[in-house]
mmCIF file of C-alpha atoms in Angstrom:
data_model
loop_
_atom_site.group_PDB
_atom_site.id
_atom_site.type_symbol
_atom_site.label_atom_id
_atom_site.label_comp_id
_atom_site.label_asym_id
_atom_site.label_seq_id
_atom_site.Cartn_x
_atom_site.Cartn_y
_atom_site.Cartn_z
ATOM 1 C CA MET N 1 -111.943 -12.449 -155.352
ATOM 2 C CA ARG N 2 -110.524 -14.030 -152.249
ATOM 3 C CA PHE N 3 -112.049 -17.439 -152.966
ATOM 4 C CA ARG N 4 -112.180 -18.958 -156.412
ATOM 5 C CA PHE N 5 -112.277 -22.172 -158.398
ATOM 6 C CA THR N 6 -110.002 -23.398 -161.143
ATOM 7 C CA GLN N 7 -110.355 -26.240 -163.618
ATOM 8 C CA THR N 8 -106.602 -26.419 -164.141
ATOM 9 C CA ALA N 9 -103.556 -26.801 -161.883
ATOM 10 C CA ILE N 10 -103.353 -24.161 -159.146
ATOM 11 C CA ASP N 11 -100.550 -21.682 -159.875
ATOM 12 C CA THR N 12 -99.164 -21.137 -156.389
ATOM 13 C CA ALA N 13 -96.463 -18.684 -157.505
ATOM 14 C CA GLU N 14 -99.116 -16.440 -159.028
ATOM 15 C CA ALA N 15 -101.452 -16.855 -156.031
ATOM 16 C CA ARG N 16 -98.668 -15.996 -153.601
ATOM 17 C CA ARG N 17 -97.996 -12.728 -155.431
ATOM 18 C CA GLU N 18 -101.540 -11.592 -154.588
ATOM 19 C CA LEU N 19 -100.588 -11.695 -150.896
ATOM 20 C CA LEU N 20 -97.526 -9.473 -151.083
ATOM 21 C CA ASP N 21 -97.644 -6.460 -148.780
ATOM 22 C CA LEU N 22 -94.909 -4.112 -147.633
ATOM 23 C CA GLY N 23 -96.128 -4.557 -144.077
ATOM 24 C CA ALA N 24 -96.069 -8.358 -144.200
ATOM 25 C CA GLY N 25 -93.230 -10.200 -142.500
ATOM 26 C CA GLY N 26 -94.127 -13.524 -144.028
ATOM 27 C CA TYR N 27 -96.844 -15.776 -145.262
ATOM 28 C CA VAL N 28 -98.281 -19.209 -144.469
ATOM 29 C CA SER N 29 -99.828 -21.510 -147.034
ATOM 30 C CA PHE N 30 -101.618 -24.833 -146.960
ATOM 31 C CA GLU N 31 -101.839 -27.227 -149.883
ATOM 32 C CA GLY N 32 -104.335 -30.094 -149.855
ATOM 33 C CA TRP N 33 -103.123 -33.008 -152.027
ATOM 34 C CA VAL N 34 -104.805 -36.094 -153.396
ATOM 35 C CA ARG N 35 -103.488 -39.079 -151.457
ATOM 36 C CA ASP N 36 -103.572 -42.737 -152.376
ATOM 37 C CA HIS N 37 -105.827 -44.022 -149.589
ATOM 38 C CA ASN N 38 -108.880 -43.163 -147.537
ATOM 39 C CA GLU N 39 -110.659 -45.220 -144.900
ATOM 40 C CA GLY N 40 -108.909 -48.426 -145.882
ATOM 41 C CA GLN N 41 -109.430 -48.087 -149.622
ATOM 42 C CA GLU N 42 -106.739 -47.528 -152.244
ATOM 43 C CA VAL N 43 -107.637 -44.345 -154.084
ATOM 44 C CA THR N 44 -106.602 -43.879 -157.720
ATOM 45 C CA ARG N 45 -108.205 -40.524 -158.548
ATOM 46 C CA LEU N 46 -110.767 -37.981 -157.337
ATOM 47 C CA GLU N 47 -113.464 -35.932 -158.973
ATOM 48 C CA TYR N 48 -114.389 -32.605 -157.398
ATOM 49 C CA GLU N 49 -117.645 -30.852 -158.146
ATOM 50 C CA ALA N 50 -119.047 -27.634 -156.675
ATOM 51 C CA PHE N 51 -122.238 -25.615 -156.580
ATOM 52 C CA GLN N 52 -120.098 -22.723 -157.675
ATOM 53 C CA GLU N 53 -122.544 -19.851 -157.337
ATOM 54 C CA LEU N 54 -123.105 -20.494 -153.637
ATOM 55 C CA ALA N 55 -119.631 -21.928 -153.000
ATOM 56 C CA VAL N 56 -117.914 -18.720 -154.079
ATOM 57 C CA LYS N 57 -120.192 -16.649 -151.812
ATOM 58 C CA GLU N 58 -119.605 -18.941 -148.831
ATOM 59 C CA GLY N 59 -115.864 -19.098 -149.519
ATOM 60 C CA GLU N 60 -115.683 -15.297 -149.672
ATOM 61 C CA ARG N 61 -117.550 -15.097 -146.364
ATOM 62 C CA ILE N 62 -115.031 -17.478 -144.769
ATOM 63 C CA VAL N 63 -112.039 -15.446 -145.918
ATOM 64 C CA ALA N 64 -113.760 -12.232 -144.796
ATOM 65 C CA ASP N 65 -114.384 -13.867 -141.380
ATOM 66 C CA ALA N 66 -110.693 -14.771 -141.156
ATOM 67 C CA LEU N 67 -109.644 -11.200 -141.980
ATOM 68 C CA ARG N 68 -111.953 -9.908 -139.238
ATOM 69 C CA ARG N 69 -110.847 -12.433 -136.628
ATOM 70 C CA PHE N 70 -107.098 -12.331 -137.164
ATOM 71 C CA PRO N 71 -104.886 -9.268 -137.716
ATOM 72 C CA VAL N 72 -103.493 -10.475 -141.050
ATOM 73 C CA LYS N 73 -102.809 -8.580 -144.269
ATOM 74 C CA HIS N 74 -104.248 -10.700 -147.064
ATOM 75 C CA ALA N 75 -105.806 -14.131 -147.524
ATOM 76 C CA LEU N 76 -106.790 -16.180 -150.537
ATOM 77 C CA CYS N 77 -108.183 -19.665 -151.173
ATOM 78 C CA ILE N 78 -108.256 -21.460 -154.517
ATOM 79 C CA HIS N 79 -110.038 -24.790 -154.974
ATOM 80 C CA ARG N 80 -109.701 -27.079 -157.944
ATOM 81 C CA VAL N 81 -112.651 -28.842 -159.589
ATOM 82 C CA GLY N 82 -112.691 -31.676 -162.117
ATOM 83 C CA THR N 83 -110.693 -34.896 -162.188
ATOM 84 C CA LEU N 84 -107.482 -35.014 -160.127
ATOM 85 C CA GLY N 85 -104.779 -37.656 -159.980
ATOM 86 C CA LEU N 86 -102.609 -38.700 -157.049
ATOM 87 C CA ASN N 87 -100.473 -35.881 -155.640
ATOM 88 C CA ASP N 88 -102.431 -33.234 -157.533
ATOM 89 C CA MET N 89 -103.261 -30.173 -155.470
ATOM 90 C CA ALA N 90 -106.961 -29.879 -154.657
ATOM 91 C CA VAL N 91 -106.874 -26.712 -152.586
ATOM 92 C CA TRP N 92 -104.504 -23.890 -151.712
ATOM 93 C CA VAL N 93 -104.823 -21.358 -148.895
ATOM 94 C CA GLY N 94 -102.394 -18.500 -148.352
ATOM 95 C CA VAL N 95 -102.251 -15.796 -145.685
ATOM 96 C CA SER N 96 -99.749 -12.963 -145.282
ATOM 97 C CA SER N 97 -99.297 -10.978 -142.091
ATOM 98 C CA ALA N 98 -96.907 -8.861 -140.095
ATOM 99 C CA HIS N 99 -96.161 -11.749 -137.720
ATOM 100 C CA ARG N 100 -96.329 -15.500 -138.213
ATOM 101 C CA GLY N 101 -98.644 -16.515 -135.367
ATOM 102 C CA GLU N 102 -101.829 -15.029 -136.758
ATOM 103 C CA ALA N 103 -100.963 -16.180 -140.289
ATOM 104 C CA PHE N 104 -100.842 -19.816 -139.103
ATOM 105 C CA GLU N 105 -104.115 -19.388 -137.207
ATOM 106 C CA ALA N 106 -105.943 -17.692 -140.066
ATOM 107 C CA CYS N 107 -104.732 -20.297 -142.568
ATOM 108 C CA ARG N 108 -105.938 -23.116 -140.332
ATOM 109 C CA PHE N 109 -109.280 -21.372 -139.799
ATOM 110 C CA ILE N 110 -109.858 -20.933 -143.525
ATOM 111 C CA ILE N 111 -109.126 -24.531 -144.543
ATOM 112 C CA ASP N 112 -111.202 -25.910 -141.652
ATOM 113 C CA GLU N 113 -114.206 -23.742 -142.503
ATOM 114 C CA VAL N 114 -113.928 -24.439 -146.229
ATOM 115 C CA LYS N 115 -114.062 -28.168 -145.555
ATOM 116 C CA HIS N 116 -117.150 -27.807 -143.365
ATOM 117 C CA ARG N 117 -119.188 -25.121 -145.090
ATOM 118 C CA VAL N 118 -118.517 -24.783 -148.795
ATOM 119 C CA PRO N 119 -120.694 -26.855 -151.152
ATOM 120 C CA ILE N 120 -117.957 -28.915 -152.772
ATOM 121 C CA TRP N 121 -118.132 -32.692 -153.173
ATOM 122 C CA LYS N 122 -115.554 -35.310 -153.982
ATOM 123 C CA LYS N 123 -115.959 -38.692 -155.513
ATOM 124 C CA GLU N 124 -113.202 -41.187 -154.829
ATOM 125 C CA HIS N 125 -112.313 -43.835 -157.375
ATOM 126 C CA TYR N 126 -110.707 -46.942 -155.894
ATOM 127 C CA ARG N 127 -108.265 -49.516 -157.211
ATOM 128 C CA SER N 128 -111.018 -52.114 -156.705
ATOM 129 C CA GLY N 129 -113.061 -50.359 -159.398
ATOM 130 C CA ASP N 130 -115.619 -49.036 -156.902
ATOM 131 C CA SER N 131 -116.226 -45.374 -156.320
ATOM 132 C CA GLY N 132 -118.026 -43.299 -153.731
ATOM 133 C CA TRP N 133 -118.992 -39.753 -152.763
ATOM 134 C CA VAL N 134 -117.096 -38.908 -149.579
ATOM 135 C CA ASN N 135 -119.365 -38.363 -146.534
ATOM 136 C CA CYS N 136 -122.462 -39.348 -148.530
ATOM 137 C CA GLU N 137 -122.528 -43.053 -149.197
ATOM 138 C CA ARG N 138 -121.104 -44.915 -146.253
ATOM 139 C CA CYS N 139 -123.135 -42.623 -144.032
ATOM 140 C CA ALA N 140 -126.424 -42.880 -145.858
ATOM 141 C CA ALA N 141 -127.706 -45.301 -143.247
ATOM 142 C CA ALA N 142 -126.853 -43.014 -140.341
ATOM 143 C CA PRO N 143 -128.861 -39.809 -140.680
ATOM 144 C CA GLY N 144 -127.490 -36.918 -138.703
ATOM 145 C CA HIS N 145 -124.028 -38.396 -138.364
ATOM 146 C CA ALA N 146 -122.684 -37.673 -141.793
ATOM 147 C CA HIS N 147 -120.172 -35.124 -140.604
ATOM 148 C CA GLU N 148 -118.991 -36.765 -137.449
ATOM 149 C CA HIS N 149 -116.384 -39.190 -138.707
ATOM 150 C CA GLU N 150 -112.807 -38.630 -137.744
ATOM 151 C CA HIS N 151 -110.476 -38.440 -140.689
ATOM 152 C CA HIS N 152 -107.234 -38.884 -138.782
ATOM 153 C CA ASP N 153 -105.016 -38.803 -141.792
ATOM 154 C CA GLU N 154 -106.473 -35.771 -143.532
ATOM 155 C CA PRO N 155 -103.610 -33.659 -144.876
ATOM 156 C CA ALA N 156 -104.684 -30.820 -142.600
ATOM 157 C CA ALA N 157 -105.089 -33.155 -139.590
ATOM 158 C CA LEU N 158 -108.683 -32.094 -139.381
ATOM 159 C CA THR N 159 -111.744 -33.593 -137.864
ATOM 160 C CA ILE N 160 -114.771 -33.290 -140.082
ATOM 161 C CA HIS N 161 -117.519 -32.670 -137.584
ATOM 162 C CA LYS N 162 -120.897 -31.051 -137.276
ATOM 163 C CA MET C 1 -146.080 -23.593 -159.532
ATOM 164 C CA GLN C 2 -142.890 -24.143 -161.467
ATOM 165 C CA LEU C 3 -139.537 -24.551 -159.753
ATOM 166 C CA LYS C 4 -136.050 -25.068 -161.110
ATOM 167 C CA ILE C 5 -134.113 -27.824 -159.358
ATOM 168 C CA GLN C 6 -130.378 -28.474 -159.698
ATOM 169 C CA TYR C 7 -128.729 -31.677 -158.527
ATOM 170 C CA TYR C 8 -125.127 -32.224 -157.517
ATOM 171 C CA ALA C 9 -122.849 -35.144 -156.706
ATOM 172 C CA LEU C 10 -124.602 -38.262 -155.358
ATOM 173 C CA MET C 11 -128.029 -36.698 -155.887
ATOM 174 C CA ARG C 12 -127.225 -35.865 -159.511
ATOM 175 C CA GLU C 13 -126.343 -39.493 -160.093
ATOM 176 C CA GLN C 14 -129.430 -40.771 -158.286
ATOM 177 C CA ALA C 15 -131.775 -38.400 -160.159
ATOM 178 C CA GLY C 16 -129.993 -39.132 -163.444
ATOM 179 C CA LEU C 17 -129.966 -35.434 -164.365
ATOM 180 C CA SER C 18 -128.298 -32.237 -163.253
ATOM 181 C CA GLU C 19 -131.263 -29.908 -163.546
ATOM 182 C CA GLU C 20 -134.939 -29.802 -164.361
ATOM 183 C CA THR C 21 -137.959 -27.547 -164.170
ATOM 184 C CA ILE C 22 -140.890 -29.148 -162.424
ATOM 185 C CA GLU C 23 -144.517 -28.347 -161.745
ATOM 186 C CA THR C 24 -145.206 -28.956 -158.080
ATOM 187 C CA SER C 25 -147.670 -28.303 -155.304
ATOM 188 C CA SER C 26 -144.942 -28.595 -152.633
ATOM 189 C CA VAL C 27 -145.009 -25.511 -150.433
ATOM 190 C CA THR C 28 -141.610 -25.755 -148.692
ATOM 191 C CA PRO C 29 -138.186 -27.239 -149.533
ATOM 192 C CA ALA C 30 -138.949 -29.975 -146.978
ATOM 193 C CA ASP C 31 -142.129 -30.965 -148.852
ATOM 194 C CA LEU C 32 -140.271 -30.796 -152.126
ATOM 195 C CA TYR C 33 -137.515 -33.098 -150.890
ATOM 196 C CA GLY C 34 -140.164 -35.643 -149.892
ATOM 197 C CA GLU C 35 -141.797 -35.413 -153.300
ATOM 198 C CA LEU C 36 -138.511 -35.818 -155.177
ATOM 199 C CA THR C 37 -137.320 -38.638 -152.932
ATOM 200 C CA ALA C 38 -140.494 -40.530 -153.792
ATOM 201 C CA ARG C 39 -139.686 -39.989 -157.471
ATOM 202 C CA TYR C 40 -135.941 -40.664 -157.494
ATOM 203 C CA GLY C 41 -135.273 -42.761 -154.404
ATOM 204 C CA PHE C 42 -132.678 -40.440 -152.853
ATOM 205 C CA THR C 43 -130.824 -42.338 -150.122
ATOM 206 C CA LEU C 44 -129.799 -39.329 -148.029
ATOM 207 C CA ALA C 45 -132.104 -38.388 -145.164
ATOM 208 C CA ARG C 46 -133.214 -34.767 -145.140
ATOM 209 C CA GLU C 47 -131.417 -34.287 -141.812
ATOM 210 C CA GLN C 48 -128.129 -34.880 -143.638
ATOM 211 C CA LEU C 49 -128.751 -32.137 -146.166
ATOM 212 C CA LYS C 50 -128.844 -28.385 -146.376
ATOM 213 C CA VAL C 51 -130.929 -26.556 -148.909
ATOM 214 C CA ALA C 52 -130.342 -23.443 -150.985
ATOM 215 C CA VAL C 53 -132.995 -21.294 -152.644
ATOM 216 C CA ASN C 54 -131.889 -18.819 -155.317
ATOM 217 C CA SER C 55 -128.221 -19.518 -154.503
ATOM 218 C CA GLU C 56 -128.414 -18.765 -150.787
ATOM 219 C CA PHE C 57 -128.789 -21.152 -147.842
ATOM 220 C CA SER C 58 -132.419 -21.434 -146.759
ATOM 221 C CA GLU C 59 -134.591 -22.802 -143.986
ATOM 222 C CA TRP C 60 -136.445 -26.018 -144.799
ATOM 223 C CA SER C 61 -139.709 -24.318 -143.781
ATOM 224 C CA ARG C 62 -139.422 -21.351 -146.162
ATOM 225 C CA ARG C 63 -142.442 -20.849 -148.441
ATOM 226 C CA LEU C 64 -141.325 -21.410 -152.003
ATOM 227 C CA ALA C 65 -142.407 -19.028 -154.774
ATOM 228 C CA ALA C 66 -142.925 -19.711 -158.461
ATOM 229 C CA GLY C 67 -139.649 -19.572 -160.337
ATOM 230 C CA ASP C 68 -137.447 -20.284 -157.312
ATOM 231 C CA ALA C 69 -134.252 -22.246 -157.979
ATOM 232 C CA VAL C 70 -133.734 -24.987 -155.387
ATOM 233 C CA VAL C 71 -130.549 -26.939 -154.701
ATOM 234 C CA PHE C 72 -130.285 -29.718 -152.129
ATOM 235 C CA ILE C 73 -126.817 -29.858 -150.622
ATOM 236 C CA PRO C 74 -125.486 -33.287 -149.609
ATOM 237 C CA PRO C 75 -122.753 -33.505 -146.933
ATOM 238 C CA VAL C 76 -119.828 -31.506 -148.294
ATOM 239 C CA ALA C 77 -116.268 -32.762 -148.754
ATOM 240 C CA GLY C 78 -114.055 -29.970 -150.020
ATOM 241 C CA GLY C 79 -110.334 -29.760 -149.384
#
C-alpha cells in the first residue's frame, strides 16, 4: 500500500525504509505538522477524520499518478487520523529517486493532490473554546468558493484551490 | 427503495448520526441531498460537495439503485 492511514504516531524511520532502492541516490520527504494558529485563531488541537474506503483508493491513485509522471523509484504517503496535539505530525510523504530534482517534484505533487482530492476532514479546536471544520463552516455562506481560500502559512506553502 | 447513507465531519454532526438506512423515493444523489437537507438542515450547498456511491466518486445525476451506499463529501482538508 502506497497510501495508508494510522491512528498512532507516524513512524518515519520505518516508512523511509520502504523507499530504499539500490538505484536511488536520495530521498525527499514532507511532514505536515499541527501548528498553533490558523486564519487568526489560536489552535489547541485538531481532529482528523477520513472516509477511509474511498480515501485509500484516491490516495493510491495519486501516488500511482506521481510514479507515472516523474521518474522516481518509490513513493509513500501516510496520513494520521484521530486527535492530534500541537507539533504532532498529521501527514508524511516520502519519495526516493536516482536524482533529487524529480524526488522534490513528486513529493510536492503528492502532498498537493492529497490535500485537494482525498476525503479527509479536520476540525480545529481553538483556545477560545470554539471549534470548526476547516473549509466547511466559514465558507458555508459562499457556495462554490469553498476551496478557493489562500492558506499562505500552510506548512507546504500551498494554495487550496478548486 | 432502501439506501445506506454515511455521514462524515460537519455533516455527521449536523445529522446527529454517522450512518443510517433510509427508505426513499429519491432517484439521484442530487434528489437525495435535497431530501436529507430538508430533514437535517445541512448548511453546505450541493455545489460545495462531491458524492460517492458504493465507495467511488459519482455524478450527481446517476440513477441510484436499491442497496446503494451513498456518502456526501464536504470540502476536504487533509494534510
